[in-house]
Short mmCIF file of C-alpha atoms in Angstrom, two decimals:
data_model
loop_
_atom_site.label_atom_id
_atom_site.label_comp_id
_atom_site.label_asym_id
_atom_site.label_seq_id
_atom_site.Cartn_x
_atom_site.Cartn_y
_atom_site.Cartn_z
CA GLU A 1 -72.61 -87.75 125.64
CA VAL A 2 -75.46 -86.91 123.82
CA THR A 3 -75.89 -88.29 120.31
CA LEU A 4 -78.03 -86.43 117.96
CA VAL A 5 -80.12 -87.65 114.93
CA HIS A 6 -81.76 -85.38 112.62
CA THR A 7 -84.63 -87.45 111.74
CA GLU A 8 -86.33 -85.59 108.53
CA ASP A 9 -82.56 -85.36 106.90
CA LEU A 10 -82.34 -89.31 107.76
CA ILE A 11 -86.10 -89.95 106.24
CA SER A 12 -85.52 -88.24 103.34
CA ARG A 13 -82.12 -90.13 102.64
CA VAL A 14 -83.80 -93.28 102.85
CA ILE A 15 -86.65 -92.61 100.58
CA ALA A 16 -84.27 -91.41 97.71
CA GLN A 17 -82.02 -94.50 97.90
CA SER A 18 -85.04 -97.06 97.95
CA CYS A 19 -87.03 -95.60 95.46
CA ARG A 20 -84.36 -96.14 92.83
CA GLN A 21 -83.92 -99.78 94.13
CA SER A 22 -86.90 -102.06 94.96
CA GLY A 23 -86.58 -104.02 98.38
CA LEU A 24 -84.15 -101.63 100.29
CA SER A 25 -86.48 -100.36 102.66
CA VAL A 26 -86.77 -103.59 104.18
CA VAL A 27 -82.99 -104.01 104.13
CA TYR A 28 -82.67 -100.91 106.31
CA THR A 29 -85.62 -102.00 108.34
CA GLU A 30 -83.85 -105.53 109.18
CA LEU A 31 -80.92 -103.89 109.95
CA LEU A 32 -82.78 -101.60 112.65
CA ASP A 33 -85.03 -103.88 113.75
CA PHE A 34 -84.18 -105.98 116.99
CA ASP A 35 -86.09 -108.97 115.72
CA GLY A 36 -83.93 -109.70 113.04
CA ASP A 37 -80.12 -109.61 112.34
CA GLU A 38 -78.51 -106.07 113.55
CA ILE A 39 -75.06 -104.46 113.45
CA TYR A 40 -72.58 -105.58 116.36
CA PHE A 41 -69.01 -104.51 117.49
CA GLN A 42 -66.51 -107.82 117.87
CA ASP A 43 -63.23 -107.77 118.97
CA GLU A 44 -61.13 -110.36 116.98
CA PRO A 45 -57.47 -110.38 117.98
CA ALA A 46 -56.80 -113.81 115.66
CA LEU A 47 -57.60 -111.21 112.58
CA LYS A 48 -54.48 -108.91 113.70
CA GLY A 49 -52.45 -108.66 110.31
CA ARG A 50 -54.57 -110.38 108.33
CA SER A 51 -57.10 -108.27 105.33
CA PHE A 52 -60.44 -107.20 105.43
CA LYS A 53 -61.09 -109.63 102.76
CA ASP A 54 -60.07 -112.18 104.63
CA ALA A 55 -62.07 -111.02 107.45
CA VAL A 56 -65.35 -111.01 104.62
CA MET A 57 -64.39 -114.45 103.95
CA SER A 58 -63.68 -116.04 107.37
CA TYR A 59 -67.16 -115.92 108.67
CA GLU A 60 -70.09 -118.62 108.09
CA ASP A 61 -73.07 -116.74 109.73
CA SER A 62 -72.15 -113.20 110.15
CA ALA A 63 -71.81 -110.65 107.28
CA ILE A 64 -68.63 -108.67 107.88
CA ILE A 65 -69.42 -104.84 106.79
CA GLY A 66 -66.39 -102.49 108.11
CA ILE A 67 -63.68 -102.48 110.29
CA LYS A 68 -63.98 -100.19 113.49
CA LYS A 69 -60.68 -98.62 114.35
CA ASN A 70 -58.79 -98.45 117.59
CA ASP A 71 -59.31 -94.38 117.60
CA GLY A 72 -62.88 -95.49 117.87
CA THR A 73 -63.79 -94.36 113.51
CA ALA A 74 -66.02 -96.65 111.48
CA VAL A 75 -65.23 -97.47 108.23
CA ILE A 76 -67.92 -99.13 106.27
CA ASN A 77 -66.47 -101.60 103.11
CA PRO A 78 -62.60 -100.47 103.23
CA PRO A 79 -60.17 -101.48 100.14
CA MET A 80 -60.07 -105.22 100.58
CA ASP A 81 -56.66 -105.29 101.22
CA THR A 82 -56.89 -103.24 104.42
CA VAL A 83 -55.26 -104.62 107.32
CA PHE A 84 -56.32 -105.06 110.94
CA VAL A 85 -53.94 -103.73 113.74
CA SER A 86 -54.25 -104.10 117.34
CA GLY A 87 -57.39 -102.78 119.04
CA ASP A 88 -59.59 -102.68 115.59
CA LYS A 89 -62.99 -104.34 115.64
CA VAL A 90 -65.04 -106.16 112.87
CA ILE A 91 -68.37 -104.45 112.37
CA ALA A 92 -70.37 -107.30 111.73
CA ILE A 93 -74.07 -108.08 110.52
CA SER A 94 -75.56 -110.95 112.71
CA LYS A 95 -78.34 -112.76 114.68
CA ASP A 96 -76.69 -111.91 117.87
CA ASP A 97 -73.31 -110.86 119.30
CA ASP A 98 -72.65 -114.65 120.33
CA THR A 99 -72.59 -115.86 116.74
CA ILE A 100 -70.02 -113.82 115.44
CA ASN A 101 -67.73 -116.99 115.04
CA LEU A 102 -64.25 -116.94 113.08
CA ASN A 103 -64.81 -120.01 111.06
CA SER A 104 -62.39 -122.93 111.76
CA ASN A 105 -61.75 -123.81 108.21
CA SER A 106 -59.81 -120.77 106.27
CA THR A 107 -60.26 -121.95 102.93
CA PRO A 108 -64.03 -121.69 102.23
CA ASP A 109 -65.54 -122.89 99.11
CA ILE A 110 -65.47 -120.53 95.97
CA ASP A 111 -66.74 -121.70 92.58
CA SER A 112 -64.80 -119.33 90.59
CA ALA A 113 -65.98 -120.55 86.98
CA ALA A 114 -69.44 -119.48 87.80
CA ILE A 115 -68.10 -115.89 89.08
CA THR A 116 -68.89 -113.19 86.20
CA SER A 117 -67.68 -109.82 85.59
CA GLY A 118 -70.47 -107.33 85.24
CA LYS A 119 -69.79 -103.32 83.89
CA PRO A 120 -69.71 -100.33 85.66
CA VAL A 121 -72.93 -98.72 84.95
CA ASN A 122 -72.87 -94.58 85.32
CA ALA A 123 -75.58 -92.55 86.81
CA GLY A 124 -78.35 -92.34 83.93
CA VAL A 125 -81.02 -89.95 83.01
CA GLU A 126 -84.08 -90.74 85.17
CA HIS A 127 -87.46 -88.99 85.88
CA THR A 128 -89.28 -89.33 88.78
CA LEU A 129 -92.95 -88.00 90.09
CA ILE A 130 -93.58 -87.00 93.77
CA LEU A 131 -97.31 -87.54 94.63
CA GLY A 132 -98.24 -85.38 97.63
CA TRP A 133 -96.16 -82.80 99.87
CA ASN A 134 -94.69 -82.49 103.24
CA SER A 135 -91.65 -80.90 104.44
CA LYS A 136 -89.38 -83.92 103.22
CA ALA A 137 -90.19 -83.22 99.68
CA CYS A 138 -87.30 -80.33 99.08
CA SER A 139 -84.74 -82.47 100.99
CA ILE A 140 -85.88 -85.85 99.09
CA ALA A 141 -85.49 -83.97 95.88
CA LYS A 142 -81.85 -82.31 96.60
CA GLU A 143 -80.56 -86.24 97.90
CA LEU A 144 -82.09 -87.76 94.92
CA ASP A 145 -80.04 -85.08 92.78
CA ASN A 146 -76.44 -86.35 93.74
CA TYR A 147 -77.40 -90.30 92.27
CA LEU A 148 -79.01 -89.11 88.82
CA GLY A 149 -77.48 -88.32 85.45
CA ASN A 150 -77.79 -84.63 83.77
CA GLY A 151 -80.98 -84.10 82.32
CA SER A 152 -82.99 -86.18 84.65
CA THR A 153 -86.55 -84.66 85.36
CA LEU A 154 -88.76 -84.39 88.76
CA THR A 155 -92.63 -84.15 88.76
CA ILE A 156 -94.30 -82.66 91.99
CA VAL A 157 -98.04 -83.09 92.15
CA ALA A 158 -99.31 -81.52 95.10
CA GLU A 159 -101.83 -79.32 96.46
CA GLY A 160 -100.97 -76.49 99.28
CA ASP A 161 -99.89 -73.02 100.40
CA GLY A 162 -96.61 -72.23 99.73
CA ILE A 163 -95.23 -75.06 97.79
CA GLU A 164 -94.49 -73.36 94.80
CA GLY A 165 -92.34 -70.68 96.16
CA ARG A 166 -90.38 -73.68 97.81
CA ILE A 167 -90.17 -75.25 94.17
CA GLY A 168 -89.20 -72.00 93.03
CA GLN A 169 -86.18 -71.80 95.47
CA LEU A 170 -85.83 -75.75 94.86
CA LYS A 171 -85.33 -75.29 91.30
CA SER A 172 -82.04 -73.52 91.93
CA GLU A 173 -80.38 -75.84 94.51
CA LEU A 174 -80.70 -79.10 91.67
CA LYS A 175 -77.91 -79.53 89.41
CA ASN A 176 -79.10 -82.69 87.56
CA GLN A 177 -82.79 -82.37 87.42
CA THR A 178 -85.38 -79.94 85.96
CA THR A 179 -88.50 -79.56 88.42
CA GLU A 180 -92.15 -79.38 87.47
CA LEU A 181 -94.85 -78.34 89.72
CA LEU A 182 -98.69 -79.69 89.00
CA SER A 183 -101.27 -78.44 91.24
CA GLY A 184 -104.06 -81.06 91.96
CA ASN A 185 -105.49 -83.65 94.40
CA ILE A 186 -103.43 -86.96 94.27
CA SER A 187 -105.92 -89.32 95.46
CA ASP A 188 -108.57 -88.20 91.81
CA ARG A 189 -107.93 -91.23 89.74
CA ALA A 190 -108.64 -89.02 86.48
CA LEU A 191 -105.48 -87.26 87.18
CA LEU A 192 -103.69 -89.94 88.09
CA ASP A 193 -104.59 -91.61 84.67
CA SER A 194 -103.64 -88.33 83.19
CA LEU A 195 -100.14 -88.02 84.20
CA LYS A 196 -99.15 -90.99 81.83
CA LEU A 197 -97.32 -93.09 84.54
CA GLU A 198 -95.41 -95.51 82.33
CA LYS A 199 -92.93 -92.62 81.46
CA TYR A 200 -91.56 -92.31 85.29
CA ASN A 201 -89.00 -94.42 86.79
CA HIS A 202 -89.46 -94.03 90.20
CA ILE A 203 -92.77 -93.03 91.98
CA ILE A 204 -92.58 -91.20 95.47
CA LEU A 205 -95.97 -91.07 97.75
CA LEU A 206 -95.84 -88.79 100.35
CA CYS A 207 -98.26 -87.87 103.22
CA TYR A 208 -99.60 -84.70 103.78
CA SER A 209 -98.30 -84.76 107.55
CA ASP A 210 -97.91 -80.97 107.53
CA GLN A 211 -101.50 -80.44 106.69
CA MET A 212 -103.74 -83.12 107.87
CA PRO A 213 -104.15 -85.27 110.82
CA GLU A 214 -101.90 -88.39 110.93
CA GLN A 215 -104.87 -91.01 110.16
CA GLU A 216 -106.55 -88.99 107.28
CA ALA A 217 -102.86 -88.37 105.58
CA ASP A 218 -102.30 -92.02 105.56
CA SER A 219 -106.15 -92.62 104.17
CA LYS A 220 -105.27 -90.12 101.56
CA SER A 221 -101.98 -92.25 100.68
CA LEU A 222 -103.74 -95.45 101.05
CA ILE A 223 -106.41 -94.35 98.14
CA THR A 224 -103.74 -93.02 95.92
CA LEU A 225 -101.26 -96.11 96.31
CA LEU A 226 -104.57 -98.68 95.68
CA HIS A 227 -105.07 -96.27 92.62
CA LEU A 228 -101.74 -96.74 91.65
CA ARG A 229 -101.48 -100.57 91.72
CA ASN A 230 -104.56 -100.67 89.55
CA ILE A 231 -103.20 -98.39 86.78
CA GLU A 232 -100.01 -101.09 86.89
CA GLN A 233 -102.16 -103.71 86.68
CA LYS A 234 -104.69 -102.44 84.06
CA THR A 235 -101.40 -100.70 81.93
CA GLY A 236 -98.77 -103.72 82.67
CA HIS A 237 -96.39 -101.19 82.99
CA ASP A 238 -94.21 -101.78 86.79
CA PHE A 239 -93.71 -99.18 88.57
CA THR A 240 -90.90 -98.65 91.51
CA ILE A 241 -93.20 -97.06 94.45
CA VAL A 242 -92.26 -95.74 97.66
CA SER A 243 -95.01 -95.03 100.10
CA GLU A 244 -94.78 -92.91 103.40
CA MET A 245 -96.93 -94.14 106.02
CA MET A 246 -96.95 -92.36 109.10
CA ASP A 247 -98.69 -95.13 111.54
CA ILE A 248 -97.30 -98.17 111.71
CA ARG A 249 -100.91 -99.59 112.12
CA ASN A 250 -101.96 -98.82 108.37
CA LYS A 251 -99.07 -101.03 106.96
CA GLU A 252 -101.31 -104.33 107.02
CA LEU A 253 -103.64 -102.09 104.67
CA ALA A 254 -100.63 -100.99 102.26
CA GLU A 255 -99.16 -104.29 101.88
CA VAL A 256 -102.92 -105.86 100.44
CA THR A 257 -101.38 -103.49 97.24
CA GLU A 258 -98.26 -105.59 96.72
CA ALA A 259 -96.25 -102.56 97.24
CA ASP A 260 -92.94 -103.91 98.03
CA ASP A 261 -91.27 -100.92 99.51
CA PHE A 262 -92.47 -99.14 102.47
CA ILE A 263 -91.23 -95.97 104.56
CA ILE A 264 -92.93 -96.10 107.97
CA SER A 265 -91.57 -92.69 109.12
CA ASN A 266 -92.15 -93.14 112.78
CA LYS A 267 -91.23 -96.77 113.03
CA LEU A 268 -87.93 -96.06 111.54
CA ILE A 269 -86.71 -93.24 113.57
CA SER A 270 -87.90 -95.16 116.94
CA LEU A 271 -86.09 -98.32 115.40
CA MET A 272 -82.77 -96.36 115.09
CA LEU A 273 -83.17 -94.52 118.15
CA SER A 274 -83.60 -97.85 120.30
CA GLN A 275 -80.42 -99.16 118.65
CA LEU A 276 -78.43 -96.23 119.23
CA SER A 277 -79.72 -96.36 122.88
CA GLU A 278 -78.24 -99.24 122.93
CA ASN A 279 -75.06 -98.66 121.59
CA LYS A 280 -74.20 -94.89 120.37
CA ASP A 281 -71.13 -95.96 118.25
CA LEU A 282 -73.61 -97.32 115.53
CA LYS A 283 -74.07 -93.40 114.59
CA ALA A 284 -70.82 -93.46 112.50
CA VAL A 285 -71.94 -96.76 110.76
CA PHE A 286 -75.47 -95.12 110.09
CA ASP A 287 -74.37 -92.09 108.87
CA ASP A 288 -71.89 -93.62 106.44
CA LEU A 289 -74.55 -95.88 104.99
CA PHE A 290 -77.05 -93.29 104.61
CA ASP A 291 -74.87 -90.94 103.33
CA SER A 292 -74.86 -90.72 99.20
CA ASP A 293 -70.89 -89.77 99.66
CA GLY A 294 -68.59 -92.93 100.65
CA SER A 295 -70.59 -96.27 100.78
CA GLU A 296 -74.16 -97.52 100.74
CA ILE A 297 -76.31 -100.21 100.26
CA TYR A 298 -77.33 -101.46 96.66
CA VAL A 299 -79.33 -103.72 95.04
CA LYS A 300 -77.74 -105.04 92.21
CA PRO A 301 -78.31 -107.78 89.39
CA VAL A 302 -76.70 -110.99 90.73
CA THR A 303 -75.85 -111.76 86.79
CA ASP A 304 -72.87 -109.40 87.49
CA TYR A 305 -71.35 -111.27 89.83
CA VAL A 306 -72.36 -115.10 89.08
CA THR A 307 -73.75 -117.04 86.38
CA ALA A 308 -77.59 -117.69 86.49
CA GLY A 309 -78.80 -120.88 86.54
CA THR A 310 -75.85 -122.19 88.13
CA ALA A 311 -76.04 -123.12 92.17
CA VAL A 312 -73.25 -121.45 94.22
CA ASN A 313 -73.15 -120.64 97.68
CA PHE A 314 -72.58 -117.39 99.21
CA TYR A 315 -68.77 -117.55 99.87
CA THR A 316 -68.90 -117.37 96.06
CA LEU A 317 -70.79 -114.08 95.83
CA CYS A 318 -68.94 -112.55 98.53
CA GLU A 319 -65.59 -113.35 96.36
CA SER A 320 -67.36 -112.03 93.46
CA ALA A 321 -68.10 -108.88 94.80
CA ALA A 322 -64.46 -107.95 96.74
CA LEU A 323 -63.16 -108.36 93.08
CA LYS A 324 -65.26 -105.29 92.53
CA GLY A 325 -64.06 -103.80 95.99
CA GLU A 326 -67.99 -104.09 97.47
CA THR A 327 -69.14 -106.48 100.31
CA ALA A 328 -71.98 -108.47 99.45
CA ILE A 329 -74.49 -108.57 102.37
CA GLY A 330 -77.38 -110.73 101.11
CA TYR A 331 -79.68 -111.03 97.96
CA ARG A 332 -83.06 -110.46 96.76
CA LEU A 333 -85.43 -113.36 94.73
CA ASN A 334 -87.38 -111.92 92.29
CA GLU A 335 -90.05 -115.20 93.24
CA PHE A 336 -90.82 -113.84 96.29
CA SER A 337 -90.48 -109.89 95.41
CA HIS A 338 -94.33 -109.36 96.43
CA ASN A 339 -94.56 -111.90 99.10
CA VAL A 340 -94.80 -110.13 102.55
CA ASN A 341 -94.33 -113.52 104.46
CA LYS A 342 -90.92 -113.84 102.56
CA ALA A 343 -89.86 -110.56 103.24
CA TYR A 344 -90.02 -109.57 99.74
CA GLY A 345 -87.81 -111.96 98.95
CA VAL A 346 -85.06 -109.79 100.81
CA VAL A 347 -82.57 -111.85 102.83
CA VAL A 348 -79.81 -110.59 104.63
CA ASN A 349 -76.61 -112.47 106.23
CA PRO A 350 -77.31 -115.88 104.39
CA LYS A 351 -75.50 -118.61 105.86
CA LYS A 352 -72.87 -118.53 103.05
CA SER A 353 -71.82 -122.70 102.95
CA GLU A 354 -76.04 -123.53 101.51
CA LYS A 355 -75.73 -122.83 97.59
CA VAL A 356 -78.55 -120.77 96.21
CA THR A 357 -79.76 -121.10 92.14
CA PHE A 358 -80.30 -117.84 90.95
CA THR A 359 -82.58 -116.21 87.99
CA ASP A 360 -81.53 -113.65 85.91
CA LYS A 361 -84.14 -111.33 87.40
CA ASP A 362 -82.62 -112.08 91.20
CA LYS A 363 -80.31 -109.32 92.96
CA LEU A 364 -77.43 -108.97 94.91
CA ILE A 365 -77.34 -106.71 98.04
CA VAL A 366 -73.88 -105.23 98.72
CA ILE A 367 -71.90 -102.04 100.51
CA ALA A 368 -70.70 -100.28 97.32
CA GLU A 369 -69.06 -96.70 96.94
CA ASP A 370 -71.65 -96.39 93.73
#
């Protein structure tokens, strides 16, 4: 009856995935938080003999993301032609378990003329900077290695005992990244200026949670974050920054900096444990979503799916994603990317019939193999 959650491994995976995709941590928080949309399992006998794609297109107010097989296993984003058999359940993102209702109209309105075909993107060379240090740093580096092209680099700036030895071991375990360790105080503005931050694709800010009390560690991270945002303003270079905060009460202070991605370690773990206490079958879903193998959540250019400047409904986006073997679950509007009151532009499980006009800077949130 025991469900095991490796908390450090989970946070490492989420940080690694989020640093490469702005807004992703907001999606994760939405799925784990009881206030918004959550993941449910629902028996739907009417789907027997129908395909997974049929299921995706048959719910107005719920996003179908997978199938819970009659043997108890969960399959996220299965092939679109997968057929439901007796005993299978839909895995859905919905407001509540009583909002998962099949459409009475089985032919959704799809604007085929607006659908585009984006080209697949292979893993490329990326340059990542980790500021700070704790026990998750090596796990994050190894998780990142699964997504990056050969020739990528990882620079770690930190101070503390034993770090050099850990980095030495890490170098032998990474296949796609070369690693460099720089010793220094991450909250020192002169040091940050000397790093030439514009050459990095991603910045990960870790708390010194192994070396300092919680509030002291968060304070150091907040000072560093303020410096980073000031450098961003002065140079005009947009950074992708993922910040780790130990105490949720410091989140509002951090949001002043307009950082749109946060990994609140303790909060994220608490949310997941709460969800699992309600339904332990969710463990299989979370394991699949947070693993580098199989399907995960991606935030991709919406122009890979539909034409910008054309009002389209979410059924059309679901159809376009399905043609690529992907499951659409939401979108992110760039207009609100720094607006905390608008969830940084992230909308999960939108009403499928409502039309939205996207720009070429907006994103579609999908569950995909890569």
